[in-house]
PDB file of C-alpha atoms in Angstrom:
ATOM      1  CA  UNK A   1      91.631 103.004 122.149  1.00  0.00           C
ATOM      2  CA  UNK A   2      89.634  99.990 121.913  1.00  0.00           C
ATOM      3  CA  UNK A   3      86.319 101.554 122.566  1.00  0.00           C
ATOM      4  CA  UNK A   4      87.084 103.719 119.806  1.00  0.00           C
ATOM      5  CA  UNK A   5      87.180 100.585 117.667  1.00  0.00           C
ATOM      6  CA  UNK A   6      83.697  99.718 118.750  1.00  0.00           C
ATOM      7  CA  UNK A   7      84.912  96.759 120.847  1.00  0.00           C
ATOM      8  CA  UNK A   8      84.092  96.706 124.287  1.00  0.00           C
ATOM      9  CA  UNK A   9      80.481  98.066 123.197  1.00  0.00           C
ATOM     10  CA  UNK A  10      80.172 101.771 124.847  1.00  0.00           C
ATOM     11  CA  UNK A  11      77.205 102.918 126.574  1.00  0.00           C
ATOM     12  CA  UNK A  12      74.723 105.589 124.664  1.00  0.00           C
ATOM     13  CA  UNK A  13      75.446 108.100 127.563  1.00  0.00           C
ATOM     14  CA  UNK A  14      78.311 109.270 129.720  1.00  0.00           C
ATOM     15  CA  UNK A  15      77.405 110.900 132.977  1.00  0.00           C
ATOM     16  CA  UNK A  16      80.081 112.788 134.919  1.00  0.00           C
ATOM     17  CA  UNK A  17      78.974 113.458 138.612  1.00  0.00           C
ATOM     18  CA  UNK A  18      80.430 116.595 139.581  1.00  0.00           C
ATOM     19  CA  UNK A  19      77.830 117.306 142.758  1.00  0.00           C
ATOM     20  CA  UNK A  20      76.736 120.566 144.255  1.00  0.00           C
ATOM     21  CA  UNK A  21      79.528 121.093 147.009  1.00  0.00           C
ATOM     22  CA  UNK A  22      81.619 123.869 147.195  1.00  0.00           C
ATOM     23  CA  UNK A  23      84.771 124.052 149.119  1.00  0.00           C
ATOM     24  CA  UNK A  24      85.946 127.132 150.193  1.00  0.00           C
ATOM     25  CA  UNK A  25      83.306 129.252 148.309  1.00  0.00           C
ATOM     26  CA  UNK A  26      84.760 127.278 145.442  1.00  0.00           C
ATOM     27  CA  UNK A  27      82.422 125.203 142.806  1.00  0.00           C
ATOM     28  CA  UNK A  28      83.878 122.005 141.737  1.00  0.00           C
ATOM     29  CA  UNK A  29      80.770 121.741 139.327  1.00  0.00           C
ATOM     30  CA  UNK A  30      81.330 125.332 137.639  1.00  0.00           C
ATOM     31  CA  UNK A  31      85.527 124.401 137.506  1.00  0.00           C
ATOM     32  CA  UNK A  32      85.051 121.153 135.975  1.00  0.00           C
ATOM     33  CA  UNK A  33      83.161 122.669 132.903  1.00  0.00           C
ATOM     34  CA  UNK A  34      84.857 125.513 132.591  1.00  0.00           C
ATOM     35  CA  UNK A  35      87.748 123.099 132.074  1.00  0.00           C
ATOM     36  CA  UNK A  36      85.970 121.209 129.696  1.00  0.00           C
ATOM     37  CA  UNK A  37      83.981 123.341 127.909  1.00  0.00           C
ATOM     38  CA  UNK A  38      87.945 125.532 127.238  1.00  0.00           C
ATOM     39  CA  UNK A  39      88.798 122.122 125.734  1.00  0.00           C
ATOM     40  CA  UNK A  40      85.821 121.754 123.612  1.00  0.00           C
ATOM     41  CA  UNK A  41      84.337 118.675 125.094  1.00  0.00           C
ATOM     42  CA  UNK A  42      80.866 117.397 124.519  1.00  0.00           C
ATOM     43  CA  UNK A  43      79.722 117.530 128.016  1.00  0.00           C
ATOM     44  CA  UNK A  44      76.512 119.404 128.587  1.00  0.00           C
ATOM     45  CA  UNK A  45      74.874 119.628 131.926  1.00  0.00           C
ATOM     46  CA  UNK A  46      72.307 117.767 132.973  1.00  0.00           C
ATOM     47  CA  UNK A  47      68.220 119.484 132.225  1.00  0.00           C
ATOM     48  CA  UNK A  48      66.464 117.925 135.117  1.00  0.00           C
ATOM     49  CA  UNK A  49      69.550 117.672 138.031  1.00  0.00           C
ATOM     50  CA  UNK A  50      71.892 119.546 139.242  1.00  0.00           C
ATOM     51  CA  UNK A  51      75.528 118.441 139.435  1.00  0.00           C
ATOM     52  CA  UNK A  52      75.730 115.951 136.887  1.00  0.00           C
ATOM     53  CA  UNK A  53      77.314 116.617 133.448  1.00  0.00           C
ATOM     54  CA  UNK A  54      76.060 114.147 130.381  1.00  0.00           C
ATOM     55  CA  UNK A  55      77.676 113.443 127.354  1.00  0.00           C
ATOM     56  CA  UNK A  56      76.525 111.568 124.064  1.00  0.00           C
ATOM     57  CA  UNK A  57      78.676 108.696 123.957  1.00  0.00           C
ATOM     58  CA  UNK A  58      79.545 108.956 120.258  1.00  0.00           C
ATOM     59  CA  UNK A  59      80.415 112.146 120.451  1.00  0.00           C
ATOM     60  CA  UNK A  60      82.981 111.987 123.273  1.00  0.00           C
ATOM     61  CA  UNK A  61      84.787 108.846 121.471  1.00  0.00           C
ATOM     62  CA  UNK A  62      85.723 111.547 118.056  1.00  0.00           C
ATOM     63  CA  UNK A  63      86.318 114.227 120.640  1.00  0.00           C
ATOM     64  CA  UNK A  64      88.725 111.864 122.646  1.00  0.00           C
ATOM     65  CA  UNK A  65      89.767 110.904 118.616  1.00  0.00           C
ATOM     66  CA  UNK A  66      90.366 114.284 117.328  1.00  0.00           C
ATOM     67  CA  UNK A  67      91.238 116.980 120.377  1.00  0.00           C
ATOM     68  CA  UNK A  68      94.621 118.377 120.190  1.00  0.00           C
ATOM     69  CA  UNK A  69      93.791 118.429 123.991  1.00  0.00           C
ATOM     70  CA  UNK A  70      93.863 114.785 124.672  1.00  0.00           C
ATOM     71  CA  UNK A  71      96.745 113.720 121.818  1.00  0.00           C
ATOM     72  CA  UNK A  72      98.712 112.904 124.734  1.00  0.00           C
ATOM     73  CA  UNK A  73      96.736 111.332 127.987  1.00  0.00           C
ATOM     74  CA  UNK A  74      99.938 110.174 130.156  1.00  0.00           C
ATOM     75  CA  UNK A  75     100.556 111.758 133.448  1.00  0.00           C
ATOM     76  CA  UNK A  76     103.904 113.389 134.241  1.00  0.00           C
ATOM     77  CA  UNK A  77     105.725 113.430 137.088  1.00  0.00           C
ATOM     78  CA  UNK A  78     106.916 116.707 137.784  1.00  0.00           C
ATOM     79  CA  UNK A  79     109.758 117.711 140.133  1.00  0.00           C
ATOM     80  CA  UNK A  80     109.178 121.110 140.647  1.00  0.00           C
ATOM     81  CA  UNK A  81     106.047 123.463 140.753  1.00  0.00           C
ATOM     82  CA  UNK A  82     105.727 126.401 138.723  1.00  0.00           C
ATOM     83  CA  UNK A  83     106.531 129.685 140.214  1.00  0.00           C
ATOM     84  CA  UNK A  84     103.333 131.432 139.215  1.00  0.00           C
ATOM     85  CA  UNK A  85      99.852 130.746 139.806  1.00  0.00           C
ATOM     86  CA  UNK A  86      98.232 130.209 136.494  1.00  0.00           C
ATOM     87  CA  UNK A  87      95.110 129.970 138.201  1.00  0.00           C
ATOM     88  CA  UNK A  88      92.590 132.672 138.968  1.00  0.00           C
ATOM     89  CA  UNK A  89      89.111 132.566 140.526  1.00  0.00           C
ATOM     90  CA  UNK A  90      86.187 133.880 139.105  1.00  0.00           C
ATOM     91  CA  UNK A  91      82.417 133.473 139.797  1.00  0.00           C
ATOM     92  CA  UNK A  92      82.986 130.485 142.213  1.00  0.00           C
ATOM     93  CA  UNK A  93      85.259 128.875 139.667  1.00  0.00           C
ATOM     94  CA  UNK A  94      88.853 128.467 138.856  1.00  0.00           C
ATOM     95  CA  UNK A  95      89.977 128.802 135.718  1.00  0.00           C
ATOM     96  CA  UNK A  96      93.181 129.508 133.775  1.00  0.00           C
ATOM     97  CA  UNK A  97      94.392 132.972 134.561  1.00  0.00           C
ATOM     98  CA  UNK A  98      94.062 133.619 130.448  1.00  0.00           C
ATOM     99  CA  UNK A  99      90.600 132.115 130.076  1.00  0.00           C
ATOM    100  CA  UNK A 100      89.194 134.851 133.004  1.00  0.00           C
ATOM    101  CA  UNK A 101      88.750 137.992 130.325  1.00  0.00           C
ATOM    102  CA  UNK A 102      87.768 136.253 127.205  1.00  0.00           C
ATOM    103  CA  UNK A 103      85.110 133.944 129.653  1.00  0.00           C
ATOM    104  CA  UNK A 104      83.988 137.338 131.146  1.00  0.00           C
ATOM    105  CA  UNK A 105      83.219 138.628 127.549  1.00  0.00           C
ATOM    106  CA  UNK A 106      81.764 135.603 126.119  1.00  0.00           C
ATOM    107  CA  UNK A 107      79.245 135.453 129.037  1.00  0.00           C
ATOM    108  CA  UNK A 108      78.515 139.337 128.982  1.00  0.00           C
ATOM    109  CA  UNK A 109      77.901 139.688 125.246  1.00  0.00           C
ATOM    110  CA  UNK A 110      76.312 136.348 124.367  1.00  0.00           C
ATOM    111  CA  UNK A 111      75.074 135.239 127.914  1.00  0.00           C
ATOM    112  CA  UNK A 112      74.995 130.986 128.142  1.00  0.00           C
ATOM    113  CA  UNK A 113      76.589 129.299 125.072  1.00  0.00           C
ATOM    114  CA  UNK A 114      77.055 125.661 124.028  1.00  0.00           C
ATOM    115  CA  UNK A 115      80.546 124.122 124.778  1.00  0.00           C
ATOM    116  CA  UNK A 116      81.923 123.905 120.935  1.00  0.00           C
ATOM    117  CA  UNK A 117      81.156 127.943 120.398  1.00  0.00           C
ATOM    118  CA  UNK A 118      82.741 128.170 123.837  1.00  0.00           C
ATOM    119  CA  UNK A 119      85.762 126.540 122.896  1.00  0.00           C
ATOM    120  CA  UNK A 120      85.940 128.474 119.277  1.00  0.00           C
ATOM    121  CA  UNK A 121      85.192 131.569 120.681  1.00  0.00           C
ATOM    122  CA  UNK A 122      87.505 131.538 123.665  1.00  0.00           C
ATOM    123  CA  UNK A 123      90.993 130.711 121.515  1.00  0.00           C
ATOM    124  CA  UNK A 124      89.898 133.550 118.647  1.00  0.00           C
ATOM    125  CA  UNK A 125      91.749 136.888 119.617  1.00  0.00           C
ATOM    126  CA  UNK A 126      90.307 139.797 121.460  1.00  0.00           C
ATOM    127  CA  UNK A 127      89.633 141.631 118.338  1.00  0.00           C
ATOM    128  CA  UNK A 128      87.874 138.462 116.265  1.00  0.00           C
ATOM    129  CA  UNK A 129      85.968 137.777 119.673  1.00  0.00           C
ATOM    130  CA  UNK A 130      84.504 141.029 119.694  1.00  0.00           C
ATOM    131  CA  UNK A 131      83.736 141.479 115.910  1.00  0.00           C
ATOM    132  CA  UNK A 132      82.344 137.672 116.256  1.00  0.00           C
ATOM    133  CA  UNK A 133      80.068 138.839 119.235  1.00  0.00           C
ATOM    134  CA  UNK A 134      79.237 142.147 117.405  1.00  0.00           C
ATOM    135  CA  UNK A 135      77.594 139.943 114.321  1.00  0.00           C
ATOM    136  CA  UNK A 136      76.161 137.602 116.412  1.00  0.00           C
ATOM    137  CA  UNK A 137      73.948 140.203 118.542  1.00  0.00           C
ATOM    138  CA  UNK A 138      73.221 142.155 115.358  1.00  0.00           C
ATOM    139  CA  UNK A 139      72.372 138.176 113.639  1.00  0.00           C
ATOM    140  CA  UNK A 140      69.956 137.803 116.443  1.00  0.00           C
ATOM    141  CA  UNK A 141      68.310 141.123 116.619  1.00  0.00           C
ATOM    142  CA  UNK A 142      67.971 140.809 112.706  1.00  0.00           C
ATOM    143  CA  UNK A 143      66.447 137.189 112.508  1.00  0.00           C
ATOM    144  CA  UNK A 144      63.788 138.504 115.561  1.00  0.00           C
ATOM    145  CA  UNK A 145      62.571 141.554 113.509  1.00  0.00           C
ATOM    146  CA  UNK A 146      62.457 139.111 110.616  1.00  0.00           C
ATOM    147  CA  UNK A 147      60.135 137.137 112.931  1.00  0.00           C
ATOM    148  CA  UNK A 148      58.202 139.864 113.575  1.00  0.00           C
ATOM    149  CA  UNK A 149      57.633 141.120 110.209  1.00  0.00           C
ATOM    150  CA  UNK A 150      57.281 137.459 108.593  1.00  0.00           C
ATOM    151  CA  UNK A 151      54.815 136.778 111.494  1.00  0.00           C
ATOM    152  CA  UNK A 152      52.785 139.649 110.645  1.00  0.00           C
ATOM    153  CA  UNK A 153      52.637 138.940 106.175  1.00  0.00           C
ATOM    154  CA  UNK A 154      51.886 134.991 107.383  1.00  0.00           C
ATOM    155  CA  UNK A 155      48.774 136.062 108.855  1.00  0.00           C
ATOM    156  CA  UNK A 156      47.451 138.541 106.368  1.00  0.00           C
ATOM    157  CA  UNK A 157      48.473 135.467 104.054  1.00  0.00           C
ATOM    158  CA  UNK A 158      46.219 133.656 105.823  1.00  0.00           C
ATOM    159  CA  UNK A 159      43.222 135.572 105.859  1.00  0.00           C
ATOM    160  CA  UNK A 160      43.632 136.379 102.217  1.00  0.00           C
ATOM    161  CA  UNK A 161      43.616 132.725 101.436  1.00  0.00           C
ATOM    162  CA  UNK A 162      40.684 131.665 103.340  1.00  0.00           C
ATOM    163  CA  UNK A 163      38.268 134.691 102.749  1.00  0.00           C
ATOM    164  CA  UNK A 164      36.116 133.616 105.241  1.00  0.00           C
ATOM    165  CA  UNK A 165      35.012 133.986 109.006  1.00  0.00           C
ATOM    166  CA  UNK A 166      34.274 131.583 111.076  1.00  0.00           C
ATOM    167  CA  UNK A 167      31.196 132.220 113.224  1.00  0.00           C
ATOM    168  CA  UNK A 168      30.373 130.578 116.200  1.00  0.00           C
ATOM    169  CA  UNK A 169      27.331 128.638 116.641  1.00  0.00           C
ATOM    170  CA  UNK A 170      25.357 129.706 119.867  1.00  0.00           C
ATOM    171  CA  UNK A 171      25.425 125.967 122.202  1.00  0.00           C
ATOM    172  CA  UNK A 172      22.179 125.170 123.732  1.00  0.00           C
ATOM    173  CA  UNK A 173      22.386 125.627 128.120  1.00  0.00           C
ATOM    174  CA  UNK A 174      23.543 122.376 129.602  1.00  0.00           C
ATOM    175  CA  UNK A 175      20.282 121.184 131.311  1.00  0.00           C
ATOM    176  CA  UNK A 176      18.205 121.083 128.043  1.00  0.00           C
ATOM    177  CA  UNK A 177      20.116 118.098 127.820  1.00  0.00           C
ATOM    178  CA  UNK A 178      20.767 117.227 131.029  1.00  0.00           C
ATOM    179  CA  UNK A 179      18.839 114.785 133.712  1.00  0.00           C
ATOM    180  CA  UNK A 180      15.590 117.583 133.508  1.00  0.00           C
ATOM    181  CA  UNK A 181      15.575 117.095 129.347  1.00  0.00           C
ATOM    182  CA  UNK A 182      14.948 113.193 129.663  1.00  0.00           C
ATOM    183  CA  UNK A 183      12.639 113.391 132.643  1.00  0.00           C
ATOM    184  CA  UNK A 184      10.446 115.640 130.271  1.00  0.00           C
ATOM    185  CA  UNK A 185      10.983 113.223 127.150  1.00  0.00           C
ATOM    186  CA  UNK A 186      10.046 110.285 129.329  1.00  0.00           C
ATOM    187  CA  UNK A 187       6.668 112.355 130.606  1.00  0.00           C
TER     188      UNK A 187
END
């Protein structure tokens, strides 16, 4: 709470070491973003090393702020466990039991995804999901024949502007002006 209000002075960057190990066939990398990337969190992994998990700052202080995820931070003591497993593996992770189709989906229709569309995506309904990952793939196919075609006008554009050709200039061989040249121009 009091880093929210600026006062002690938070670091730019918050790394969360997760490591490489698995245990039992089981990532503790992949289960700790799954985790976080179902709550929305800012945590991205790390570009240049494996096992590590970075976060801006900035950004996790207004998630921490604003997730209905971490309203309410205390840990409860609970008496008895719960008779079924919410828990399912999948792709060296565990994961809610819930999260398992709609992560499956995500990952087979859009492929990698930022944590925020993760989050979104994963609490729409099985029928928004799929309509959302319909227009997305038919979004991306659009803007890359858009690309194409807008690539191709730019560079008639081009031509039409310039009107003319450059021509190369034929370069002299090297030892006209090398050691041989001066030896003559000193004779």
């Amino acid at each position: 709470d009091a880093s929210l209000q600026g006062s002690p002075e938070s670091p730019k960057s918050v790394v969360l070491i997760t490591g490489t190990a698995e245990y039992n066939r089981i990532s503790l990398s992949k289960t700790i973003k799954a985790y976080l990337w179902e709550m929305g969190s800012p945590f991205l992994p790390c570009k240049t090393r494996t096992g590590l998990l970075i976060a801006k700052a900035h950004s996790l202080r207004m998630w921490l702020k604003d997730s209905a995820f971490c309203m309410d931070l205390e840990l409860r003591d609970v008496s008895t466990l719960p008779e079924l497993n919410s828990m399912q593996l999948y792709e060296g992770a565990f994961m809610r039991a819930g999260l398992v189709p709609a992560f499956r989906e995500i990952h087979e229709g859009l492929g990698e995804v930022r944590p925020k569309k993760f989050a979104k995506l994963a609490l729409l309904t099985d029928e928004k999901r799929d309509k959302f990952i319909a227009a997305d793939i038919k979004g991306r196919q659009e803007k890359l024949e858009k690309k194409k075609r807008g690539g191709l006008l730019n560079l008639r554009k081009r031509h039409k502007r310039h009107g003319r050709r450059l021509v190369g200039r034929s370069m002299p061989p090297r030892e006209e002006f090398g050691a041989s040249a001066k030896k003559e121009a000193v004779r």
